[in-house]
PDB file of C-alpha atoms in Angstrom:
ATOM      1  CA  MET A  14     -18.097 -18.603  37.926  1.00 43.00           C
ATOM      2  CA  ALA A  15     -18.043 -19.847  34.329  1.00 47.00           C
ATOM      3  CA  ARG A  16     -15.560 -18.239  31.964  1.00 48.00           C
ATOM      4  CA  PRO A  17     -17.169 -16.287  29.102  1.00 44.00           C
ATOM      5  CA  ARG A  18     -17.153 -18.278  25.900  1.00 57.00           C
ATOM      6  CA  LYS A  19     -15.395 -16.923  22.843  1.00 57.00           C
ATOM      7  CA  PRO A  20     -17.697 -16.293  19.880  1.00 61.00           C
ATOM      8  CA  LEU A  21     -17.727 -19.274  17.568  1.00 78.00           C
ATOM      9  CA  LEU A  22     -15.581 -18.900  14.479  1.00 89.00           C
ATOM     10  CA  SER A  23     -17.744 -18.357  11.420  1.00 92.00           C
ATOM     11  CA  THR A  24     -17.375 -17.342   7.812  1.00 94.00           C
ATOM     12  CA  ASP A  25     -18.879 -13.943   8.600  1.00 95.00           C
ATOM     13  CA  ARG A  26     -16.432 -13.320  11.454  1.00 95.00           C
ATOM     14  CA  ILE A  27     -13.481 -14.174   9.239  1.00 95.00           C
ATOM     15  CA  VAL A  28     -14.732 -11.943   6.418  1.00 97.00           C
ATOM     16  CA  ASP A  29     -15.414  -9.045   8.787  1.00 97.00           C
ATOM     17  CA  ALA A  30     -11.925  -9.319  10.276  1.00 96.00           C
ATOM     18  CA  ALA A  31     -10.307  -9.601   6.848  1.00 97.00           C
ATOM     19  CA  ARG A  32     -12.235  -6.620   5.528  1.00 98.00           C
ATOM     20  CA  ALA A  33     -11.172  -4.503   8.493  1.00 97.00           C
ATOM     21  CA  LEU A  34      -7.568  -5.560   7.905  1.00 97.00           C
ATOM     22  CA  VAL A  35      -7.749  -4.730   4.191  1.00 97.00           C
ATOM     23  CA  ASP A  36      -9.306  -1.352   4.973  1.00 97.00           C
ATOM     24  CA  ALA A  37      -6.628  -0.504   7.504  1.00 97.00           C
ATOM     25  CA  GLU A  38      -3.488  -1.942   5.919  1.00 97.00           C
ATOM     26  CA  GLY A  39      -4.198  -3.115   2.370  1.00 96.00           C
ATOM     27  CA  LEU A  40      -4.365  -6.447   0.582  1.00 96.00           C
ATOM     28  CA  ALA A  41      -0.823  -7.476   1.466  1.00 95.00           C
ATOM     29  CA  ALA A  42      -1.641  -7.453   5.186  1.00 95.00           C
ATOM     30  CA  VAL A  43      -4.037 -10.377   4.882  1.00 95.00           C
ATOM     31  CA  SER A  44      -2.707 -13.823   5.728  1.00 92.00           C
ATOM     32  CA  THR A  45      -4.225 -16.794   7.496  1.00 90.00           C
ATOM     33  CA  ARG A  46      -1.714 -16.387  10.326  1.00 90.00           C
ATOM     34  CA  ARG A  47      -2.564 -12.705  10.798  1.00 93.00           C
ATOM     35  CA  LEU A  48      -6.295 -13.342  10.667  1.00 93.00           C
ATOM     36  CA  ALA A  49      -6.034 -16.179  13.143  1.00 92.00           C
ATOM     37  CA  ALA A  50      -4.213 -13.868  15.543  1.00 92.00           C
ATOM     38  CA  GLU A  51      -6.823 -11.144  15.060  1.00 91.00           C
ATOM     39  CA  LEU A  52      -9.615 -13.625  15.764  1.00 93.00           C
ATOM     40  CA  GLY A  53      -7.859 -15.343  18.657  1.00 91.00           C
ATOM     41  CA  VAL A  54      -7.951 -18.779  17.076  1.00 90.00           C
ATOM     42  CA  SER A  55      -5.459 -21.273  15.686  1.00 83.00           C
ATOM     43  CA  GLY A  56      -4.475 -20.915  12.053  1.00 77.00           C
ATOM     44  CA  PRO A  57      -5.717 -24.355  10.939  1.00 82.00           C
ATOM     45  CA  SER A  58      -9.246 -23.545  12.166  1.00 87.00           C
ATOM     46  CA  LEU A  59      -9.605 -21.026   9.333  1.00 90.00           C
ATOM     47  CA  TYR A  60      -9.261 -23.832   6.794  1.00 89.00           C
ATOM     48  CA  ASN A  61     -12.662 -25.150   7.832  1.00 89.00           C
ATOM     49  CA  HIS A  62     -14.076 -22.056   6.114  1.00 92.00           C
ATOM     50  CA  PHE A  63     -11.492 -20.938   3.532  1.00 93.00           C
ATOM     51  CA  ARG A  64      -8.726 -22.958   1.905  1.00 91.00           C
ATOM     52  CA  THR A  65      -6.622 -20.022   0.692  1.00 92.00           C
ATOM     53  CA  LYS A  66      -5.959 -16.331   1.187  1.00 93.00           C
ATOM     54  CA  ASP A  67      -7.386 -15.674  -2.276  1.00 95.00           C
ATOM     55  CA  GLN A  68     -10.688 -17.214  -1.242  1.00 95.00           C
ATOM     56  CA  ILE A  69     -10.796 -14.891   1.749  1.00 96.00           C
ATOM     57  CA  LEU A  70     -10.154 -11.836  -0.423  1.00 97.00           C
ATOM     58  CA  GLU A  71     -12.838 -12.982  -2.849  1.00 97.00           C
ATOM     59  CA  ALA A  72     -15.280 -13.169   0.055  1.00 97.00           C
ATOM     60  CA  VAL A  73     -14.244  -9.716   1.257  1.00 98.00           C
ATOM     61  CA  ALA A  74     -14.803  -8.328  -2.232  1.00 98.00           C
ATOM     62  CA  ASP A  75     -18.233  -9.931  -2.380  1.00 98.00           C
ATOM     63  CA  SER A  76     -19.164  -8.513   1.006  1.00 98.00           C
ATOM     64  CA  VAL A  77     -18.496  -5.045  -0.406  1.00 98.00           C
ATOM     65  CA  SER A  78     -20.573  -5.768  -3.527  1.00 98.00           C
ATOM     66  CA  ALA A  79     -23.391  -6.787  -1.193  1.00 98.00           C
ATOM     67  CA  GLN A  80     -23.405  -3.248   0.247  1.00 98.00           C
ATOM     68  CA  VAL A  81     -24.469  -1.756  -3.105  1.00 98.00           C
ATOM     69  CA  ASP A  82     -28.148  -0.832  -3.283  1.00 98.00           C
ATOM     70  CA  LEU A  83     -30.040  -2.700  -6.023  1.00 98.00           C
ATOM     71  CA  GLU A  84     -33.534  -1.641  -4.989  1.00 98.00           C
ATOM     72  CA  MET A  85     -33.869   0.682  -7.985  1.00 98.00           C
ATOM     73  CA  PHE A  86     -33.770  -2.300 -10.336  1.00 97.00           C
ATOM     74  CA  GLU A  87     -36.562  -4.212  -8.636  1.00 95.00           C
ATOM     75  CA  ALA A  88     -39.885  -4.713 -10.395  1.00 91.00           C
ATOM     76  CA  GLY A  89     -42.296  -1.951  -9.506  1.00 93.00           C
ATOM     77  CA  ASP A  90     -39.666   0.642  -8.677  1.00 96.00           C
ATOM     78  CA  PRO A  91     -40.871   3.900 -10.292  1.00 96.00           C
ATOM     79  CA  ARG A  92     -37.450   5.064 -11.431  1.00 96.00           C
ATOM     80  CA  GLY A  93     -36.712   4.824 -15.127  1.00 96.00           C
ATOM     81  CA  TRP A  94     -33.525   3.244 -16.425  1.00 97.00           C
ATOM     82  CA  ARG A  95     -31.584   6.513 -16.369  1.00 97.00           C
ATOM     83  CA  ALA A  96     -32.480   7.459 -12.772  1.00 98.00           C
ATOM     84  CA  ALA A  97     -31.898   3.853 -11.711  1.00 98.00           C
ATOM     85  CA  LEU A  98     -28.405   3.830 -13.210  1.00 98.00           C
ATOM     86  CA  HIS A  99     -27.620   7.160 -11.557  1.00 98.00           C
ATOM     87  CA  ASP A 100     -28.741   6.072  -8.101  1.00 98.00           C
ATOM     88  CA  TRP A 101     -27.022   2.708  -8.434  1.00 98.00           C
ATOM     89  CA  ALA A 102     -23.753   4.330  -9.525  1.00 98.00           C
ATOM     90  CA  VAL A 103     -23.860   6.656  -6.503  1.00 98.00           C
ATOM     91  CA  SER A 104     -24.437   3.710  -4.149  1.00 98.00           C
ATOM     92  CA  TYR A 105     -21.746   1.662  -5.881  1.00 98.00           C
ATOM     93  CA  ARG A 106     -19.194   4.453  -5.575  1.00 97.00           C
ATOM     94  CA  ALA A 107     -20.076   4.996  -1.916  1.00 97.00           C
ATOM     95  CA  ALA A 108     -19.401   1.329  -1.134  1.00 97.00           C
ATOM     96  CA  LEU A 109     -16.065   1.393  -2.954  1.00 97.00           C
ATOM     97  CA  ARG A 110     -14.996   4.632  -1.278  1.00 95.00           C
ATOM     98  CA  GLU A 111     -15.584   2.978   2.097  1.00 95.00           C
ATOM     99  CA  HIS A 112     -13.327   0.097   1.074  1.00 96.00           C
ATOM    100  CA  PRO A 113     -10.917   1.381  -1.610  1.00 95.00           C
ATOM    101  CA  ASN A 114      -8.199  -1.188  -0.948  1.00 96.00           C
ATOM    102  CA  ILE A 115     -10.392  -4.039  -2.195  1.00 97.00           C
ATOM    103  CA  VAL A 116     -11.092  -2.351  -5.550  1.00 96.00           C
ATOM    104  CA  PRO A 117      -8.256  -4.189  -7.376  1.00 95.00           C
ATOM    105  CA  VAL A 118      -9.952  -7.504  -6.524  1.00 96.00           C
ATOM    106  CA  LEU A 119     -13.379  -6.224  -7.561  1.00 96.00           C
ATOM    107  CA  ALA A 120     -11.921  -4.887 -10.800  1.00 94.00           C
ATOM    108  CA  GLN A 121     -11.174  -8.444 -11.905  1.00 94.00           C
ATOM    109  CA  GLY A 122     -14.900  -8.998 -12.377  1.00 94.00           C
ATOM    110  CA  PRO A 123     -17.510 -10.936 -10.407  1.00 95.00           C
ATOM    111  CA  GLY A 124     -16.137 -14.402 -11.160  1.00 95.00           C
ATOM    112  CA  ARG A 125     -18.232 -16.773  -9.049  1.00 95.00           C
ATOM    113  CA  ARG A 126     -19.015 -14.280  -6.298  1.00 97.00           C
ATOM    114  CA  PRO A 127     -22.787 -14.369  -5.554  1.00 98.00           C
ATOM    115  CA  ALA A 128     -23.293 -10.695  -4.665  1.00 98.00           C
ATOM    116  CA  GLY A 129     -21.196  -9.589  -7.634  1.00 97.00           C
ATOM    117  CA  LEU A 130     -23.226 -11.781  -9.967  1.00 98.00           C
ATOM    118  CA  ARG A 131     -26.509 -10.489  -8.501  1.00 98.00           C
ATOM    119  CA  LEU A 132     -25.277  -6.968  -9.158  1.00 97.00           C
ATOM    120  CA  ALA A 133     -24.418  -7.745 -12.786  1.00 97.00           C
ATOM    121  CA  ASP A 134     -27.709  -9.597 -13.274  1.00 98.00           C
ATOM    122  CA  ALA A 135     -29.737  -6.713 -11.850  1.00 98.00           C
ATOM    123  CA  VAL A 136     -28.148  -4.077 -14.103  1.00 98.00           C
ATOM    124  CA  PHE A 137     -28.324  -6.196 -17.252  1.00 98.00           C
ATOM    125  CA  GLY A 138     -31.897  -7.306 -16.589  1.00 97.00           C
ATOM    126  CA  ALA A 139     -33.107  -3.780 -15.911  1.00 97.00           C
ATOM    127  CA  MET A 140     -31.541  -2.437 -19.096  1.00 97.00           C
ATOM    128  CA  VAL A 141     -33.049  -5.205 -21.238  1.00 97.00           C
ATOM    129  CA  ASP A 142     -36.430  -4.693 -19.588  1.00 96.00           C
ATOM    130  CA  ALA A 143     -36.150  -0.972 -20.399  1.00 96.00           C
ATOM    131  CA  GLY A 144     -35.761  -1.770 -24.094  1.00 95.00           C
ATOM    132  CA  TRP A 145     -32.010  -1.881 -24.598  1.00 96.00           C
ATOM    133  CA  PRO A 146     -30.814  -4.691 -26.880  1.00 96.00           C
ATOM    134  CA  PRO A 147     -28.844  -7.316 -24.904  1.00 96.00           C
ATOM    135  CA  ALA A 148     -25.506  -6.428 -26.509  1.00 96.00           C
ATOM    136  CA  GLN A 149     -25.903  -2.765 -25.584  1.00 96.00           C
ATOM    137  CA  ALA A 150     -27.158  -3.672 -22.116  1.00 97.00           C
ATOM    138  CA  THR A 151     -23.925  -5.619 -21.636  1.00 97.00           C
ATOM    139  CA  SER A 152     -21.900  -2.613 -22.779  1.00 97.00           C
ATOM    140  CA  ILE A 153     -23.768  -0.343 -20.382  1.00 97.00           C
ATOM    141  CA  GLY A 154     -22.978  -2.611 -17.442  1.00 97.00           C
ATOM    142  CA  ALA A 155     -19.330  -2.675 -18.453  1.00 97.00           C
ATOM    143  CA  LEU A 156     -18.926   1.058 -18.979  1.00 96.00           C
ATOM    144  CA  MET A 157     -20.658   1.853 -15.695  1.00 97.00           C
ATOM    145  CA  ARG A 158     -18.288  -0.500 -13.893  1.00 95.00           C
ATOM    146  CA  TYR A 159     -15.283   1.113 -15.580  1.00 95.00           C
ATOM    147  CA  PHE A 160     -16.501   4.582 -14.627  1.00 97.00           C
ATOM    148  CA  VAL A 161     -17.406   3.857 -11.013  1.00 97.00           C
ATOM    149  CA  MET A 162     -14.323   1.775 -10.251  1.00 95.00           C
ATOM    150  CA  GLY A 163     -12.072   4.330 -11.901  1.00 93.00           C
ATOM    151  CA  SER A 164     -13.512   7.017  -9.651  1.00 93.00           C
ATOM    152  CA  ALA A 165     -12.778   4.880  -6.592  1.00 91.00           C
ATOM    153  CA  LEU A 166      -9.151   4.074  -7.412  1.00 88.00           C
ATOM    154  CA  GLY A 167      -7.906   7.420  -6.195  1.00 88.00           C
ATOM    155  CA  SER A 168      -8.676  11.067  -5.619  1.00 91.00           C
ATOM    156  CA  PHE A 169      -8.041  13.581  -8.388  1.00 93.00           C
ATOM    157  CA  ALA A 170      -7.948  16.504  -5.973  1.00 94.00           C
ATOM    158  CA  GLY A 171      -5.892  14.568  -3.450  1.00 93.00           C
ATOM    159  CA  GLY A 172      -3.193  14.086  -6.057  1.00 94.00           C
ATOM    160  CA  PHE A 173      -2.097  17.723  -5.823  1.00 96.00           C
ATOM    161  CA  VAL A 174       0.140  18.862  -2.971  1.00 95.00           C
ATOM    162  CA  ASP A 175      -0.989  21.774  -0.819  1.00 94.00           C
ATOM    163  CA  ASP A 176       2.282  23.636  -1.345  1.00 95.00           C
ATOM    164  CA  GLU A 177       1.867  26.738  -3.493  1.00 95.00           C
ATOM    165  CA  THR A 178       5.567  26.769  -4.360  1.00 95.00           C
ATOM    166  CA  ALA A 179       5.187  23.454  -6.218  1.00 96.00           C
ATOM    167  CA  TYR A 180       3.349  25.245  -9.007  1.00 96.00           C
ATOM    168  CA  ASP A 181       5.776  27.775 -10.422  1.00 96.00           C
ATOM    169  CA  PRO A 182       3.713  29.976 -12.790  1.00 95.00           C
ATOM    170  CA  THR A 183       6.606  29.975 -15.230  1.00 96.00           C
ATOM    171  CA  ASP A 184       6.232  26.221 -15.681  1.00 96.00           C
ATOM    172  CA  TYR A 185       2.543  25.824 -14.856  1.00 97.00           C
ATOM    173  CA  PRO A 186       0.741  29.065 -15.767  1.00 97.00           C
ATOM    174  CA  HIS A 187      -2.719  27.551 -15.264  1.00 97.00           C
ATOM    175  CA  LEU A 188      -2.187  25.826 -11.901  1.00 96.00           C
ATOM    176  CA  GLY A 189      -2.103  28.855  -9.647  1.00 94.00           C
ATOM    177  CA  GLN A 190      -4.918  27.448  -7.503  1.00 95.00           C
ATOM    178  CA  ALA A 191      -3.897  23.797  -7.629  1.00 96.00           C
ATOM    179  CA  HIS A 192      -2.534  23.878  -4.087  1.00 95.00           C
ATOM    180  CA  LEU A 193      -6.099  24.441  -2.834  1.00 95.00           C
ATOM    181  CA  LEU A 194      -7.519  21.274  -4.382  1.00 95.00           C
ATOM    182  CA  ALA A 195      -6.488  18.887  -1.609  1.00 90.00           C
ATOM    183  CA  GLU A 196      -8.235  21.074   0.984  1.00 92.00           C
ATOM    184  CA  HIS A 197     -11.496  20.666  -0.940  1.00 93.00           C
ATOM    185  CA  GLN A 198     -10.919  17.074  -1.984  1.00 93.00           C
ATOM    186  CA  ASP A 199     -14.391  15.672  -1.332  1.00 93.00           C
ATOM    187  CA  VAL A 200     -16.199  18.569  -3.014  1.00 95.00           C
ATOM    188  CA  VAL A 201     -13.968  18.471  -6.081  1.00 95.00           C
ATOM    189  CA  ASP A 202     -14.114  14.706  -6.444  1.00 96.00           C
ATOM    190  CA  ASP A 203     -17.884  14.507  -5.860  1.00 96.00           C
ATOM    191  CA  ARG A 204     -18.514  17.238  -8.408  1.00 97.00           C
ATOM    192  CA  ALA A 205     -16.274  15.521 -10.938  1.00 96.00           C
ATOM    193  CA  PHE A 206     -18.110  12.237 -10.424  1.00 97.00           C
ATOM    194  CA  GLU A 207     -21.530  13.823 -10.856  1.00 97.00           C
ATOM    195  CA  THR A 208     -20.354  15.768 -13.932  1.00 98.00           C
ATOM    196  CA  GLY A 209     -19.008  12.631 -15.560  1.00 97.00           C
ATOM    197  CA  LEU A 210     -22.050  10.571 -14.609  1.00 98.00           C
ATOM    198  CA  ALA A 211     -24.434  13.157 -16.047  1.00 98.00           C
ATOM    199  CA  ALA A 212     -22.450  13.328 -19.283  1.00 97.00           C
ATOM    200  CA  LEU A 213     -22.384   9.553 -19.522  1.00 97.00           C
ATOM    201  CA  LEU A 214     -26.142   9.270 -18.959  1.00 98.00           C
ATOM    202  CA  ASP A 215     -26.843  12.096 -21.412  1.00 97.00           C
ATOM    203  CA  GLY A 216     -24.920  10.181 -24.056  1.00 97.00           C
ATOM    204  CA  LEU A 217     -26.795   6.978 -23.271  1.00 97.00           C
ATOM    205  CA  GLY A 218     -30.049   8.914 -23.453  1.00 96.00           C
ATOM    206  CA  MET A 219     -29.292   9.949 -27.029  1.00 95.00           C
ATOM    207  CA  GLN A 220     -28.427   6.378 -27.938  1.00 95.00           C
ATOM    208  CA  TYR A 221     -31.640   5.179 -26.324  1.00 95.00           C
ATOM    209  CA  GLU A 222     -33.724   7.526 -28.477  1.00 94.00           C
ATOM    210  CA  ALA A 223     -32.106   5.967 -31.532  1.00 92.00           C
ATOM    211  CA  VAL A 224     -32.841   2.464 -30.210  1.00 90.00           C
ATOM    212  CA  VAL A 225     -36.493   3.331 -29.605  1.00 85.00           C
ATOM    213  CA  ALA A 226     -36.819   4.987 -33.031  1.00 88.00           C
ATOM    214  CA  ALA A 227     -35.319   1.957 -34.768  1.00 87.00           C
ATOM    215  CA  ALA A 228     -37.757  -0.351 -32.979  1.00 81.00           C
ATOM    216  CA  ARG A 229     -40.832   1.506 -34.292  1.00 78.00           C
TER     217      ARG A 229
END
């Protein structure tokens, strides 16, 4: 009886294994030796697909960018620029929350990564098409990236310990309920994100009215 063949080594298999490793153990866990062991292959075989560890991490980062929904920026989508930015930001944050350990690589910018560049192109193009001047469209893409990535770098609520004795009212008179934050981490963090996103879009909305008025 023939022995089952191992799946052929491919770029996608390497990226999937590296992403799982980053998710589980962080960026430092990734090495060609470790990945080769995870994939059951010899180390040199990886070099047919990636020359360096950095190239692998770049590919992992791009695979996460590819998970972000860009449908709202497609021609014919009924959402206006504000609703499109909102829905995109929610999808973007969801992808980063699934893979928070890769955020430091993503934060360096898209570089030459195809999915990252498609993301930047989609946002910029949609804002220009909506009537934003190119310079402001660039700023909008940047500020949205700052906001979304900042929200994915850590949990506000999760930063407080669930020990009531840590918040002596003599020292911290306004933190009497802080020990409850960690228990409600997702609710607190989601509400904070939506509050900030709404405020950001409200501010852009006022700027947009000025842009439209100036163009008349």
